[in-house]
PDB file of C-alpha atoms in Angstrom:
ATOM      1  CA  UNK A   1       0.000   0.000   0.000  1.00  0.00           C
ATOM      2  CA  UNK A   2       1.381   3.382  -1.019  1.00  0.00           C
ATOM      3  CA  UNK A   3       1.475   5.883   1.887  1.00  0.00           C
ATOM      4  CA  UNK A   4       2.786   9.801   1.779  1.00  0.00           C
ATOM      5  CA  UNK A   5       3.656  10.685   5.431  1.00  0.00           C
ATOM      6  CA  UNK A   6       4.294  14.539   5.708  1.00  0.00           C
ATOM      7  CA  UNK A   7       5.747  16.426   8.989  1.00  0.00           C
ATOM      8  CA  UNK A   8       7.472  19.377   9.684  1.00  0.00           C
ATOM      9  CA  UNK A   9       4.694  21.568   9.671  1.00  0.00           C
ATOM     10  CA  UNK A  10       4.135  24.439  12.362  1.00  0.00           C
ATOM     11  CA  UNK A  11       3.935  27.880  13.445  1.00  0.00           C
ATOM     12  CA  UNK A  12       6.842  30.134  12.135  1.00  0.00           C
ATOM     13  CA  UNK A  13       7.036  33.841  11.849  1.00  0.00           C
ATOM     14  CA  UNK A  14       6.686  36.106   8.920  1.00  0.00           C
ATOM     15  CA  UNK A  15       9.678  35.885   7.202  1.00  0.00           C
ATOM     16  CA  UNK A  16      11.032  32.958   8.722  1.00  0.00           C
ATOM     17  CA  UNK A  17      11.633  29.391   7.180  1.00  0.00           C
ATOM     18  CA  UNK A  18      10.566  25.728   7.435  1.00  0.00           C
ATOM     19  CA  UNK A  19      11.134  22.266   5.566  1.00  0.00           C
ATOM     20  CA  UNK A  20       8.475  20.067   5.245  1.00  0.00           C
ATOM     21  CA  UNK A  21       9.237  16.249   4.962  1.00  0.00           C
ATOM     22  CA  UNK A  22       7.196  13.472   3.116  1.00  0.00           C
ATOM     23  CA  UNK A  23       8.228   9.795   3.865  1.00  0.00           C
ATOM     24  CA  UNK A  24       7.080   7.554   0.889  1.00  0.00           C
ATOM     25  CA  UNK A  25       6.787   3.901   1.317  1.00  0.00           C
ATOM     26  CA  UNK A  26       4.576   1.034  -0.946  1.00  0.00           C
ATOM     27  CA  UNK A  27       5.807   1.944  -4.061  1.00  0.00           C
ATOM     28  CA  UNK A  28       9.410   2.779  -5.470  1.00  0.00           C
ATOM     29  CA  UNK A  29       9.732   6.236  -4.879  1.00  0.00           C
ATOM     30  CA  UNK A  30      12.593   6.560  -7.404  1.00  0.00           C
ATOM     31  CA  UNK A  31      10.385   6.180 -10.609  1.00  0.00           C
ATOM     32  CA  UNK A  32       8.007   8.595  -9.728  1.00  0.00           C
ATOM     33  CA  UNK A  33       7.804  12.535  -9.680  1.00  0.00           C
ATOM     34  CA  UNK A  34       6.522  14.004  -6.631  1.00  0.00           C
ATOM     35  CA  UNK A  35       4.178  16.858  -6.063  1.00  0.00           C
ATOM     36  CA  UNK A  36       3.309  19.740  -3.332  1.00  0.00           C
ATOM     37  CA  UNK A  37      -0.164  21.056  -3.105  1.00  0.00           C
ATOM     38  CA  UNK A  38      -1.558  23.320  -0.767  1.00  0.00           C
ATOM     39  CA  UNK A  39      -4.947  24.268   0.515  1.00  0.00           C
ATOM     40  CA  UNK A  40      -5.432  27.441   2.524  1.00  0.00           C
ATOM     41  CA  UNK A  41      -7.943  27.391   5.047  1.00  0.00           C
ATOM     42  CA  UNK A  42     -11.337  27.327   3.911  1.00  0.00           C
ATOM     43  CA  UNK A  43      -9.879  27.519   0.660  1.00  0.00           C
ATOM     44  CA  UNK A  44      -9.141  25.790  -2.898  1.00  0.00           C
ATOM     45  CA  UNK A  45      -6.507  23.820  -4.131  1.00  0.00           C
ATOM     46  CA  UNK A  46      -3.230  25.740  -5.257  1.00  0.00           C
ATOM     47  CA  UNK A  47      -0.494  23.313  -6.824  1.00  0.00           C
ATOM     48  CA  UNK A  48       3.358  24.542  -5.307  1.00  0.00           C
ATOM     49  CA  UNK A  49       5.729  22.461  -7.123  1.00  0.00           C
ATOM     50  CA  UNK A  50       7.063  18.646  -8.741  1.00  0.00           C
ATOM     51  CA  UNK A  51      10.146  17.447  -9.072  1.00  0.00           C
ATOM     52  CA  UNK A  52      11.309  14.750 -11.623  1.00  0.00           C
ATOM     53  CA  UNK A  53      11.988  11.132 -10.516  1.00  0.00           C
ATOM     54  CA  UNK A  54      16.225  11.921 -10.734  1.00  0.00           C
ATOM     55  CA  UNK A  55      15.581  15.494  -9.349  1.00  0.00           C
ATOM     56  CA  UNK A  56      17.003  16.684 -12.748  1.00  0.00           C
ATOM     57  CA  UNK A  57      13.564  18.752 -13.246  1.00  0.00           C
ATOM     58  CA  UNK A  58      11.692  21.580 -11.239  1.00  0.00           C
ATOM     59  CA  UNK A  59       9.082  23.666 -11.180  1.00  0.00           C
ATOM     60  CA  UNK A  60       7.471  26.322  -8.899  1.00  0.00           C
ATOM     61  CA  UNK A  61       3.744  28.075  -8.839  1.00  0.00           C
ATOM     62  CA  UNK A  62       4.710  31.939  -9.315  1.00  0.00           C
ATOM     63  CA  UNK A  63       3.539  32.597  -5.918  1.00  0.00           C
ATOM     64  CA  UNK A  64       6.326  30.722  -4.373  1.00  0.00           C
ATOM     65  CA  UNK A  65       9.549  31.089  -7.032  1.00  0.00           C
ATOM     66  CA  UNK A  66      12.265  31.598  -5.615  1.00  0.00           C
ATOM     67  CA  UNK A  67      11.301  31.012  -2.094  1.00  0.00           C
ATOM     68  CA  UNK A  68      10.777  27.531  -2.104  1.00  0.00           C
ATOM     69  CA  UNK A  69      12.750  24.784  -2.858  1.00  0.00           C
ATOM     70  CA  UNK A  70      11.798  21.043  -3.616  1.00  0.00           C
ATOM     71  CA  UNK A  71      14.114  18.536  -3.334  1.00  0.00           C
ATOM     72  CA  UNK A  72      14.267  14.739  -2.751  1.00  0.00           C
ATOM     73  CA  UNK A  73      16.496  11.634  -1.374  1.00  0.00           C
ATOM     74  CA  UNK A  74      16.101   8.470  -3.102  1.00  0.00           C
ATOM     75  CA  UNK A  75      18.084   6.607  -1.168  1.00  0.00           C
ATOM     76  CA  UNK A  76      15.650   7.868   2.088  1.00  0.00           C
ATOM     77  CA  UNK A  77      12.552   7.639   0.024  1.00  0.00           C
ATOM     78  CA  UNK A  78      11.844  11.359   1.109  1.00  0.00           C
ATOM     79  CA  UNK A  79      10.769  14.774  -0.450  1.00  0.00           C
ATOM     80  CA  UNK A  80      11.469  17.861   1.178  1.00  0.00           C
ATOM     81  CA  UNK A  81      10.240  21.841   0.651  1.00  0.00           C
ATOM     82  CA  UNK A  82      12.437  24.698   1.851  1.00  0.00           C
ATOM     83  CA  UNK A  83      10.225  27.096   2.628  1.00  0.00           C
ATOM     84  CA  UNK A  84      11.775  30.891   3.051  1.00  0.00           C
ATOM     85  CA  UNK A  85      10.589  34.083   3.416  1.00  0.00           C
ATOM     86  CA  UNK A  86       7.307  33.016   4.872  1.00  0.00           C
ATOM     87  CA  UNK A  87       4.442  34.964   4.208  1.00  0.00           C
ATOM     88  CA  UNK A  88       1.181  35.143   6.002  1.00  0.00           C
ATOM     89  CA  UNK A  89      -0.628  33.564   2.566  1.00  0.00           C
ATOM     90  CA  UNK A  90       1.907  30.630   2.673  1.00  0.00           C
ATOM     91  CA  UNK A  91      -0.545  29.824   5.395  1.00  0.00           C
ATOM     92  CA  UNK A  92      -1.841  26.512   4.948  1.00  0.00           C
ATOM     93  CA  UNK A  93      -2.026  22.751   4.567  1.00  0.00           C
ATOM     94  CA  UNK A  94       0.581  21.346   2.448  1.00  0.00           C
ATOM     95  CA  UNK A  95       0.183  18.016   1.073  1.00  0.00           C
ATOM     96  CA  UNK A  96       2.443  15.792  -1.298  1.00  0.00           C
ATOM     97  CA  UNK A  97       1.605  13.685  -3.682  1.00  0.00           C
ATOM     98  CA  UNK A  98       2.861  10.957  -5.978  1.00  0.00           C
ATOM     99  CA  UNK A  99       2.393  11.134  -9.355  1.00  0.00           C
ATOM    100  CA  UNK A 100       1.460   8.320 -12.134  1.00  0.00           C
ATOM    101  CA  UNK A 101       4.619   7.157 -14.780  1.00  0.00           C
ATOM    102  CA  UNK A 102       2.291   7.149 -17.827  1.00  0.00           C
ATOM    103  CA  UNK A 103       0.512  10.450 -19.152  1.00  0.00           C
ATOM    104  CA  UNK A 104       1.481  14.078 -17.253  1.00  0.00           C
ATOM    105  CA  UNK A 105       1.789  12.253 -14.324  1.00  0.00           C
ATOM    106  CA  UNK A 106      -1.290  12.285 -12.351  1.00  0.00           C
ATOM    107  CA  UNK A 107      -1.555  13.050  -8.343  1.00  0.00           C
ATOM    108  CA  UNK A 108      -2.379  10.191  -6.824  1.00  0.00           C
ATOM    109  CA  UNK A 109      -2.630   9.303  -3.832  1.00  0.00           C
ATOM    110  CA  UNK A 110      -1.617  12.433  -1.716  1.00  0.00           C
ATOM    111  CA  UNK A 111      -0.575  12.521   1.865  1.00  0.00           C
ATOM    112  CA  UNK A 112      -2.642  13.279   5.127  1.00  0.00           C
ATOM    113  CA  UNK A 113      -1.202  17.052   4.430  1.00  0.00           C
ATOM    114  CA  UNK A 114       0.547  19.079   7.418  1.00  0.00           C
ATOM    115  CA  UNK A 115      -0.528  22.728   8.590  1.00  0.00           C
ATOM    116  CA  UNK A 116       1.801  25.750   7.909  1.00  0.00           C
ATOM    117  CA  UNK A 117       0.748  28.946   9.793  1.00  0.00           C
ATOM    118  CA  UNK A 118       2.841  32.062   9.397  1.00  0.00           C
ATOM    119  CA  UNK A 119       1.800  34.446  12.003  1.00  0.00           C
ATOM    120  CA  UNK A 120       3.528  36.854  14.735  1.00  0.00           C
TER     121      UNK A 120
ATOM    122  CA  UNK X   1      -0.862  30.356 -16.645  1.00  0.00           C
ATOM    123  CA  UNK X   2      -3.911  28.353 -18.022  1.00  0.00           C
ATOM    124  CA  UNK X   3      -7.045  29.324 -16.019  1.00  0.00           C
ATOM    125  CA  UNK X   4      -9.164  26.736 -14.866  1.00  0.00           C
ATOM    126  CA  UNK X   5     -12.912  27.982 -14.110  1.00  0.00           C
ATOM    127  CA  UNK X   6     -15.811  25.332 -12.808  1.00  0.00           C
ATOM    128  CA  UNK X   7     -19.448  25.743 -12.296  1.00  0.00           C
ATOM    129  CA  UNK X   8     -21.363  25.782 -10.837  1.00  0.00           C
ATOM    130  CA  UNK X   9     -19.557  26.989  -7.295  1.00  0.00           C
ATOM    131  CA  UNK X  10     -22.070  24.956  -4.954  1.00  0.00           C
ATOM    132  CA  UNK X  11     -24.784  22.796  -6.122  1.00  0.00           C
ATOM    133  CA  UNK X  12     -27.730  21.367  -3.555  1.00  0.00           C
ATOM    134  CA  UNK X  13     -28.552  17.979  -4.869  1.00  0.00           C
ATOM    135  CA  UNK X  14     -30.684  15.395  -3.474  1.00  0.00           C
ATOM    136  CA  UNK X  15     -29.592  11.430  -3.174  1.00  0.00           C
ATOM    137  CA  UNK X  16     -30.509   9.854  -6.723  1.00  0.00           C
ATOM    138  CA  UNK X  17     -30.266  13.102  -8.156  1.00  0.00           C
ATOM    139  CA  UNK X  18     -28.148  13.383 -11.406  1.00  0.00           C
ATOM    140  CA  UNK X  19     -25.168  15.783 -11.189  1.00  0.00           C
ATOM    141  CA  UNK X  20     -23.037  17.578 -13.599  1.00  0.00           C
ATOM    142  CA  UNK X  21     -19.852  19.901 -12.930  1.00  0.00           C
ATOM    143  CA  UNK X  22     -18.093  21.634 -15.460  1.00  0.00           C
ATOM    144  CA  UNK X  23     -15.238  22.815 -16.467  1.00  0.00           C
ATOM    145  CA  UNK X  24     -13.625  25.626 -18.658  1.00  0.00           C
ATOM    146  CA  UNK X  25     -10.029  26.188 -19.216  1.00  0.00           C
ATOM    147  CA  UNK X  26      -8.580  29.233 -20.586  1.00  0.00           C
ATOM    148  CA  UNK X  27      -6.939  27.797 -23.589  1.00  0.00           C
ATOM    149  CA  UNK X  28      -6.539  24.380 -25.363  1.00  0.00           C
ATOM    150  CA  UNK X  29      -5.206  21.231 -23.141  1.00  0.00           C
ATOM    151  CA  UNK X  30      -6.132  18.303 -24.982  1.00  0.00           C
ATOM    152  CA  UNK X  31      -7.679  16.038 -22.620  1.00  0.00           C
ATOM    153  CA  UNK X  32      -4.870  16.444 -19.644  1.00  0.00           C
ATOM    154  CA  UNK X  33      -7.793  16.790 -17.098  1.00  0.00           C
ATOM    155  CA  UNK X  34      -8.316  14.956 -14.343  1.00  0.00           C
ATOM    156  CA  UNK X  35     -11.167  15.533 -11.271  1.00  0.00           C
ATOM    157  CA  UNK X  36     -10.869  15.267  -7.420  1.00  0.00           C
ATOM    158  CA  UNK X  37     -12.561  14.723  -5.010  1.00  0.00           C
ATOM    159  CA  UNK X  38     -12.265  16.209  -1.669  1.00  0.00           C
ATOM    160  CA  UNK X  39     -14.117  16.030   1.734  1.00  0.00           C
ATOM    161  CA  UNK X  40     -14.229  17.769   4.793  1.00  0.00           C
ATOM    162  CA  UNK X  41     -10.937  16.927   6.451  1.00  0.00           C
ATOM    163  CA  UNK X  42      -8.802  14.680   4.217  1.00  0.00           C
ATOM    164  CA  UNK X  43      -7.086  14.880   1.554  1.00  0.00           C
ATOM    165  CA  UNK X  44      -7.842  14.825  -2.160  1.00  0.00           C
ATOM    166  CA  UNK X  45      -8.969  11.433  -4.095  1.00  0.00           C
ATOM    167  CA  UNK X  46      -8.347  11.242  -7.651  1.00  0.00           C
ATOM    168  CA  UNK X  47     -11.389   9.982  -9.432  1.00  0.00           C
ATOM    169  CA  UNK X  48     -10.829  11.231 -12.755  1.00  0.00           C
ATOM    170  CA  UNK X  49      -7.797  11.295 -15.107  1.00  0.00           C
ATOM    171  CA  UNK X  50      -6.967  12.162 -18.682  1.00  0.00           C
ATOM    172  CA  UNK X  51     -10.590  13.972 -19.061  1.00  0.00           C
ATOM    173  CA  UNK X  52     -12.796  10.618 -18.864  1.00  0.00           C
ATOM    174  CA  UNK X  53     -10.864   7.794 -17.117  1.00  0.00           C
ATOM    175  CA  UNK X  54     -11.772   6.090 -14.397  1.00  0.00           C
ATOM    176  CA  UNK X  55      -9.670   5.867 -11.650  1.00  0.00           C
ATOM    177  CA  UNK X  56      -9.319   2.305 -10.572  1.00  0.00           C
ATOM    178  CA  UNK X  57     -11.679   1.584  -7.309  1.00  0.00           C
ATOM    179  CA  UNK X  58     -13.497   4.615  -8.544  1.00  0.00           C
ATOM    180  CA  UNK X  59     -17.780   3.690  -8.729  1.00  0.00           C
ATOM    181  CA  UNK X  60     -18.884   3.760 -12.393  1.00  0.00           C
ATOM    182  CA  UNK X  61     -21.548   6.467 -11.680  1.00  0.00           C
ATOM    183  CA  UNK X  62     -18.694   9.287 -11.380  1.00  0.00           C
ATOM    184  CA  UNK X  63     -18.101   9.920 -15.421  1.00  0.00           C
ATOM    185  CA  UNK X  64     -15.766  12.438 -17.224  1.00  0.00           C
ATOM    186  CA  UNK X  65     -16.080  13.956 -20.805  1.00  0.00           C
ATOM    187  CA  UNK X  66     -14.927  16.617 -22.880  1.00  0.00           C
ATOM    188  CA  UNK X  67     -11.459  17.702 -24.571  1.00  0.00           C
ATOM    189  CA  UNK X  68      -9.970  21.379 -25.527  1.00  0.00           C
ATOM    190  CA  UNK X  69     -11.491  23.578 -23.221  1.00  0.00           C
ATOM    191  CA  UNK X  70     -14.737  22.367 -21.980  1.00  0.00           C
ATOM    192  CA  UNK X  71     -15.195  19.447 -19.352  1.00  0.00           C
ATOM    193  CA  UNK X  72     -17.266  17.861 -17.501  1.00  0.00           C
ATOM    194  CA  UNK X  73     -18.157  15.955 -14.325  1.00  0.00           C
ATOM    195  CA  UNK X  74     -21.224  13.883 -13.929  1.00  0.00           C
ATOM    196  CA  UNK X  75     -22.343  11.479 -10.703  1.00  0.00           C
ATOM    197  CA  UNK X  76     -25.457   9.476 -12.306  1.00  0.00           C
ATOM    198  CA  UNK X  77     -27.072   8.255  -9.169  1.00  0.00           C
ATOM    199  CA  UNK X  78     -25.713  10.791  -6.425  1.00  0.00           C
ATOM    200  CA  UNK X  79     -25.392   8.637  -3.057  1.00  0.00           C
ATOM    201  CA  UNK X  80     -24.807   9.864   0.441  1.00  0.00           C
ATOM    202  CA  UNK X  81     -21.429   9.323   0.395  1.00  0.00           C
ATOM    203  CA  UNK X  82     -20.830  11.810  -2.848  1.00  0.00           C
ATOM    204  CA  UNK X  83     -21.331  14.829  -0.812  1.00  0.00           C
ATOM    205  CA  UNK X  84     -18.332  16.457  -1.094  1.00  0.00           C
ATOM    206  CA  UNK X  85     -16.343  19.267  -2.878  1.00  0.00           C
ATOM    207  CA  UNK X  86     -15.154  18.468  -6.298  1.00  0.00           C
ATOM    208  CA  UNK X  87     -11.933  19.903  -8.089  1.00  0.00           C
ATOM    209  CA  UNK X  88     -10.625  19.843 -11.988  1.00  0.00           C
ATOM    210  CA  UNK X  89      -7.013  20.300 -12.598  1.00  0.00           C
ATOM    211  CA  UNK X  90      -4.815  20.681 -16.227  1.00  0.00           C
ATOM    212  CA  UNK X  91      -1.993  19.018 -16.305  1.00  0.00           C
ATOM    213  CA  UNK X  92      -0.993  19.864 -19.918  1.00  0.00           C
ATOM    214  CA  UNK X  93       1.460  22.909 -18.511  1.00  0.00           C
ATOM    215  CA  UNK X  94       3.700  24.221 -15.475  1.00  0.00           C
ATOM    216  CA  UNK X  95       2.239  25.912 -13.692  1.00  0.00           C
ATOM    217  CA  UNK X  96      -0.325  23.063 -12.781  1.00  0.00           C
ATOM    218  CA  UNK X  97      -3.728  24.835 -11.875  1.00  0.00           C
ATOM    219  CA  UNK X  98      -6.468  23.748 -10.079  1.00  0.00           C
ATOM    220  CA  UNK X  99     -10.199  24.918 -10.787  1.00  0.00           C
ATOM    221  CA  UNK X 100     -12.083  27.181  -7.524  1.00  0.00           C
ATOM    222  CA  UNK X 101     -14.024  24.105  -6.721  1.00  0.00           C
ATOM    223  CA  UNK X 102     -17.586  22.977  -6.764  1.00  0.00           C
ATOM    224  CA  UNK X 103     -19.686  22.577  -3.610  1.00  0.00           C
ATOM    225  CA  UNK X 104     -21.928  19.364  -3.679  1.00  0.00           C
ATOM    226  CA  UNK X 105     -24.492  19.814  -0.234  1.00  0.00           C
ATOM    227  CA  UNK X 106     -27.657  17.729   0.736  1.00  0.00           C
ATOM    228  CA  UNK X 107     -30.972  19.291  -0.494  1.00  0.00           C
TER     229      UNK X 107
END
């Protein structure tokens, strides 16, 4: 059974910086890209950023260029997001989520998610 | 960034009711659409990919048509456990984007 664990989630200050974690197990994590999504509260769906299977690829929603970073260990079975410069509108559940080898790569299944608030 | 835009935004359906969400994106993306399913407190189940497949496990009353730019979601025989909030998402460009949602509530 495939299962996304994500941690590393808390309060931080504006302008501060976190890493969220997601432990991947069930499946080999190697072969797939990997996705963060996030969901403000009370809110939609906003789609952060993938990485390829070998890390060689990236990419970032606007909102968060070049303040988040995505990153993963194969050999850990583990994908990571630097978060800097925290804003208050980073402020909300992030979840990861493997994506299908055939097609675009489709998001499924996604992790339990874990809550971000940026707040003084 | 391709826009994603569903309607309706909330929809008040009975059980047995037929129910159809669409879908509008802001230019061309072939059929790299998929639909999600969300409720209160957890996280997102695929149920929909590449515009009209059927995610395995999936019931076969949850259906999915369209290509281009117009989409659409239909539940056949809406059941209890349907009530939830339903997202589209392109995946035929980076920036992935996500539609604002559509509300599906107990008449």
């Amino acid at each position: 059974e495939v299962q996304l664990l994500e941690s590393g989630g808390g309060l931080v200050q504006p302008g501060g910086s976190l890493r969220l974690s997601c432990a991947a197990s069930g499946f080999t994590f190697s072969k797939h890209a990997m996705s963060w999504v996030r969901q403000a509260p009370g809110k939609g769906l906003e789609w952060v950023s993938v990485i390829s299977a070998n890390s060689g690829s990236t990419y970032y929603a606007n909102s968060v260029k070049g303040r988040f970073a995505i990153f993963r260990d194969n050999s850990k079975n583990m994908l990571s997001l630097q978060m800097n410069s925290l804003r208050a509108e980073d402020t909300a559940v992030y979840y990861c989520a493997k994506q299908a080898l055939a097609g675009p790569g489709w998001l499924d299944p996604w992790g339990q998610g874990t809550l971000v608030t940026v707040s003084s | 960034d391709i826009q994603m835009t569903q309607s309706p935004s909330f929809v008040s359906a009975s059980v047995g009711d037929r129910v159809t969400i669409t879908c509008r994106a802001s230019q061309g993306i072939n059929n790299w659409l998929a639909w999600f399913q969300q409720k209160p407190g957890k996280a997102p189940k695929l149920l929909i990919y590449a515009a009209s497949s059927l995610q395995s496990g999936v019931p076969s009353r949850f259906s999915g048509s369209g290509s281009g730019t117009d989409f659409t979601l239909t539940i056949s025989s809406l059941q209890p456990e349907d009530f939830a909030t339903y997202y589209c998402q392109q995946a035929n460009s980076f920036p992935r984007t996500f539609g604002q949602g559509t509300k599906v509530e107990i008449k």
